[in-house]
XYZ file of C-alpha atoms in Angstrom:
285
model
C 18.348 234.220 214.649
C 16.822 237.572 215.600
C 13.349 236.577 216.773
C 11.661 234.119 219.093
C 11.023 230.681 217.637
C 8.364 228.255 218.852
C 9.602 224.764 219.683
C 8.423 221.547 221.308
C 10.517 219.325 223.565
C 9.574 215.686 222.988
C 10.740 212.288 224.188
C 10.727 208.917 222.460
C 11.625 206.107 224.870
C 14.079 208.339 226.703
C 15.665 209.984 223.647
C 14.811 213.685 223.873
C 14.412 215.975 220.894
C 13.783 219.618 220.059
C 11.150 219.813 217.310
C 10.666 222.964 215.225
C 8.236 223.655 212.391
C 10.598 224.969 209.707
C 8.153 224.972 206.798
C 8.466 228.753 206.565
C 12.275 228.387 206.399
C 12.947 230.242 209.632
C 16.254 228.431 209.766
C 18.551 228.064 206.756
C 20.183 224.750 205.911
C 23.582 226.407 206.208
C 22.969 227.421 209.833
C 21.278 224.200 210.971
C 24.373 222.300 212.250
C 25.546 225.191 214.463
C 21.951 225.750 215.578
C 21.647 222.100 216.638
C 24.936 222.149 218.532
C 23.927 225.287 220.421
C 20.387 224.196 221.290
C 21.319 220.651 222.334
C 23.836 221.764 224.973
C 22.525 220.725 228.353
C 22.457 223.193 231.283
C 23.208 226.243 229.101
C 20.454 225.821 226.486
C 17.420 223.575 225.987
C 19.449 220.367 225.933
C 18.568 217.318 223.824
C 19.908 214.295 221.982
C 18.929 215.867 218.684
C 17.120 218.561 216.695
C 14.243 217.798 214.314
C 13.235 220.300 211.634
C 9.860 219.755 209.968
C 9.894 221.062 206.393
C 7.683 221.081 203.313
C 7.840 218.157 200.872
C 6.596 217.710 197.313
C 6.497 213.906 197.620
C 5.124 213.269 201.144
C 3.094 214.979 203.884
C 6.302 216.604 205.112
C 10.072 216.259 205.121
C 12.322 216.129 208.123
C 15.944 216.979 208.745
C 17.491 215.367 211.795
C 20.639 216.597 213.549
C 22.505 214.895 216.353
C 23.613 216.949 219.333
C 27.083 217.395 217.782
C 25.546 219.018 214.691
C 26.015 216.032 212.387
C 23.041 215.198 210.197
C 21.624 211.661 210.296
C 19.445 210.038 207.663
C 17.088 208.337 210.106
C 16.263 207.985 213.802
C 13.471 205.664 214.904
C 12.661 207.394 218.188
C 12.950 210.827 216.589
C 10.794 209.664 213.691
C 7.989 208.751 216.074
C 8.204 212.171 217.712
C 8.169 213.898 214.322
C 5.081 211.936 213.280
C 3.151 212.764 216.444
C 4.161 216.436 216.167
C 2.972 216.560 212.551
C -0.329 214.989 213.565
C -1.234 217.288 216.467
C -0.058 220.342 214.494
C -2.378 219.313 211.600
C 0.544 218.977 209.206
C -0.342 215.355 208.417
C -3.203 212.885 209.041
C -3.001 210.013 211.531
C -1.605 207.737 208.830
C 1.140 209.611 207.056
C 4.260 209.485 204.934
C 7.297 211.642 205.508
C 10.531 212.149 203.652
C 13.927 211.334 205.183
C 17.407 210.973 203.728
C 16.994 207.221 204.226
C 13.828 207.201 202.111
C 10.083 207.657 202.586
C 8.839 206.536 206.016
C 5.245 205.572 206.810
C 3.804 206.267 210.267
C 0.549 205.682 212.129
C -0.304 207.742 215.219
C -2.622 206.293 217.868
C -2.792 208.499 220.944
C 0.760 208.925 222.194
C 1.969 205.765 220.462
C 3.412 205.766 216.962
C 4.111 202.823 214.661
C 6.724 203.429 211.960
C 7.312 201.430 208.817
C 11.094 201.524 208.716
C 13.283 201.665 205.642
C 14.396 198.212 204.516
C 17.472 196.897 206.381
C 20.552 196.577 204.158
C 24.306 196.020 204.047
C 24.331 193.035 206.388
C 27.823 191.912 207.433
C 27.846 189.104 209.964
C 30.483 187.392 212.085
C 32.880 190.335 212.227
C 35.746 189.875 214.694
C 37.622 192.869 216.162
C 40.566 192.773 218.554
C 40.002 195.380 221.274
C 41.903 195.653 224.543
C 43.630 192.330 223.824
C 40.275 190.553 223.557
C 38.264 189.346 220.566
C 34.788 190.796 220.086
C 32.359 189.096 217.717
C 29.753 191.339 216.153
C 27.350 191.832 213.271
C 26.647 194.946 211.203
C 23.472 196.160 209.532
C 22.098 199.466 208.243
C 18.521 200.128 209.439
C 18.445 203.690 208.137
C 21.747 204.394 209.877
C 24.669 202.000 210.506
C 24.596 199.689 213.538
C 26.870 197.093 215.099
C 25.178 194.452 217.283
C 27.118 192.532 219.961
C 25.429 189.864 222.085
C 26.395 189.620 225.767
C 25.212 187.418 228.611
C 25.033 190.429 230.951
C 25.001 193.898 229.432
C 25.118 195.481 232.903
C 28.800 194.545 233.016
C 29.636 196.118 229.652
C 31.629 199.369 229.494
C 29.257 200.774 226.897
C 30.836 204.197 226.408
C 34.435 202.965 226.333
C 33.863 200.010 224.012
C 31.221 201.797 221.970
C 33.581 204.677 221.213
C 36.396 202.311 220.191
C 34.146 200.447 217.774
C 32.369 203.562 216.505
C 35.713 205.081 215.403
C 37.332 201.833 214.242
C 38.750 202.155 210.690
C 36.629 199.179 209.621
C 33.541 201.417 209.818
C 35.103 204.593 208.389
C 34.272 207.121 207.196
C 30.682 207.192 208.479
C 31.335 205.349 211.738
C 28.661 203.264 213.401
C 26.294 203.078 216.334
C 27.043 200.193 218.706
C 24.436 198.032 220.466
C 25.110 195.588 223.303
C 22.295 193.050 223.566
C 21.181 190.323 225.969
C 18.579 187.763 224.860
C 16.033 187.424 227.688
C 13.826 184.857 225.949
C 12.487 184.024 222.471
C 10.404 187.204 222.382
C 12.443 189.784 224.331
C 15.806 191.536 224.166
C 17.548 193.928 226.533
C 19.731 196.575 224.895
C 22.221 199.332 225.643
C 23.342 201.640 222.833
C 26.278 203.929 222.130
C 25.134 206.518 219.583
C 27.425 208.297 217.169
C 26.695 212.016 217.047
C 25.767 211.999 220.725
C 29.048 210.137 221.397
C 27.761 208.493 224.540
C 25.276 205.912 225.745
C 21.683 207.047 225.266
C 18.495 205.928 226.977
C 17.130 204.427 223.766
C 17.746 203.982 220.052
C 14.932 202.932 217.749
C 17.023 202.003 214.731
C 19.396 200.152 217.064
C 16.509 198.183 218.551
C 15.412 197.235 215.036
C 18.957 196.182 214.164
C 19.188 194.012 217.287
C 15.819 192.349 216.635
C 16.607 191.564 212.981
C 20.072 190.179 213.742
C 18.751 188.125 216.681
C 15.959 186.674 214.513
C 18.413 185.806 211.756
C 20.472 183.878 214.315
C 17.354 182.054 215.513
C 17.529 183.661 218.968
C 14.075 185.314 218.840
C 10.816 185.061 216.943
C 8.806 188.129 215.859
C 7.241 190.240 217.136
C 10.159 191.175 219.384
C 10.023 193.355 222.487
C 13.188 195.344 223.141
C 13.778 196.847 226.576
C 15.816 200.029 226.226
C 17.841 201.806 228.914
C 14.957 204.108 229.888
C 12.935 201.012 230.834
C 10.435 201.346 228.000
C 9.610 198.392 225.794
C 9.786 199.016 222.069
C 8.040 196.522 219.799
C 9.543 195.411 216.500
C 7.307 193.686 213.939
C 8.501 191.775 210.873
C 7.848 188.573 208.989
C 9.031 185.319 210.538
C 11.480 183.740 208.112
C 12.388 180.105 208.846
C 15.174 180.297 206.260
C 17.551 182.450 208.283
C 20.138 182.552 205.494
C 17.594 184.248 203.224
C 17.717 187.829 204.456
C 14.040 188.576 203.846
C 11.947 189.593 206.826
C 9.461 191.681 204.831
C 8.287 195.049 206.110
C 9.797 196.082 209.439
C 7.775 198.174 211.911
C 8.872 199.968 215.082
C 6.261 200.904 217.680
C 6.613 202.906 220.890
C 5.622 206.051 222.743
C 6.197 209.641 221.621
C 5.561 212.165 224.376
C 5.341 215.947 224.553
C 7.385 217.306 227.457
C 6.766 221.001 226.969
C 6.248 223.794 224.429
C 8.283 226.985 224.544
C 9.654 230.051 222.825
C 13.336 230.069 222.010
C 15.203 233.331 222.622
C 18.403 234.102 220.753
C 20.362 234.349 224.007
C 19.833 230.621 224.551
C 22.105 230.151 221.532
C 24.705 232.636 222.647
C 24.989 231.565 226.293
C 28.460 230.103 226.522
C 28.572 229.070 222.880
C 28.914 230.190 219.315
C 26.511 232.833 218.037
C 24.060 231.630 215.384
């Protein structure tokens, strides 16, 4: 990269993202993973949980490419998706009600002020009542793909959970190879509210929020009869995400209709990226 590039730093429920308008193909697909790794380094570059590239689409208002901080590309990210939608709206790339293309499918979004409601891709690949032996103890969990893969484990007190240690063990367990999985530890507060902590693959640590993980937790909890929609999910940042879906009294019939995720998407700052921010202590791009 030999010239300054405009970017926005945005936050969705505590997940922070670097958002760049790449419709003019300033950045090649080949260079994107290294670019993401360099930019997302904290203290020596901008620092973020992920990089979002907004690109042209022939089937929707725009297309996005999403990269985790380790450079791996993910199909979907609920909190990042809300930030992408708000960015596209205030940059006049898309109207307030929009469609955008992801590797998980076409996503619908509605922007109202600094809140964004996403119609998520349909949950799939449910596997329930999985038992893993970790650290000489049995852990019961469920698995579902809400755009990206997620494990959900219910705990009476998630404050006592070693999220990073256990999350990493489960994320790299051969059962979930080769893609790995995100891992969510969930406490049921009441019939309408969950509390969640999430270990995210790609970041390889606990994050302050995960939209697709919150959706996974809400769907699994509803299927077990632990909550009724709509479900509020309190993420680590303290924000409440809201998950909307159809109430299904027949829990064995995995049909909850359209699933929506709603929460804030905030602009932190706008800046110009200099090439030396990529080269400072890291690989040249």
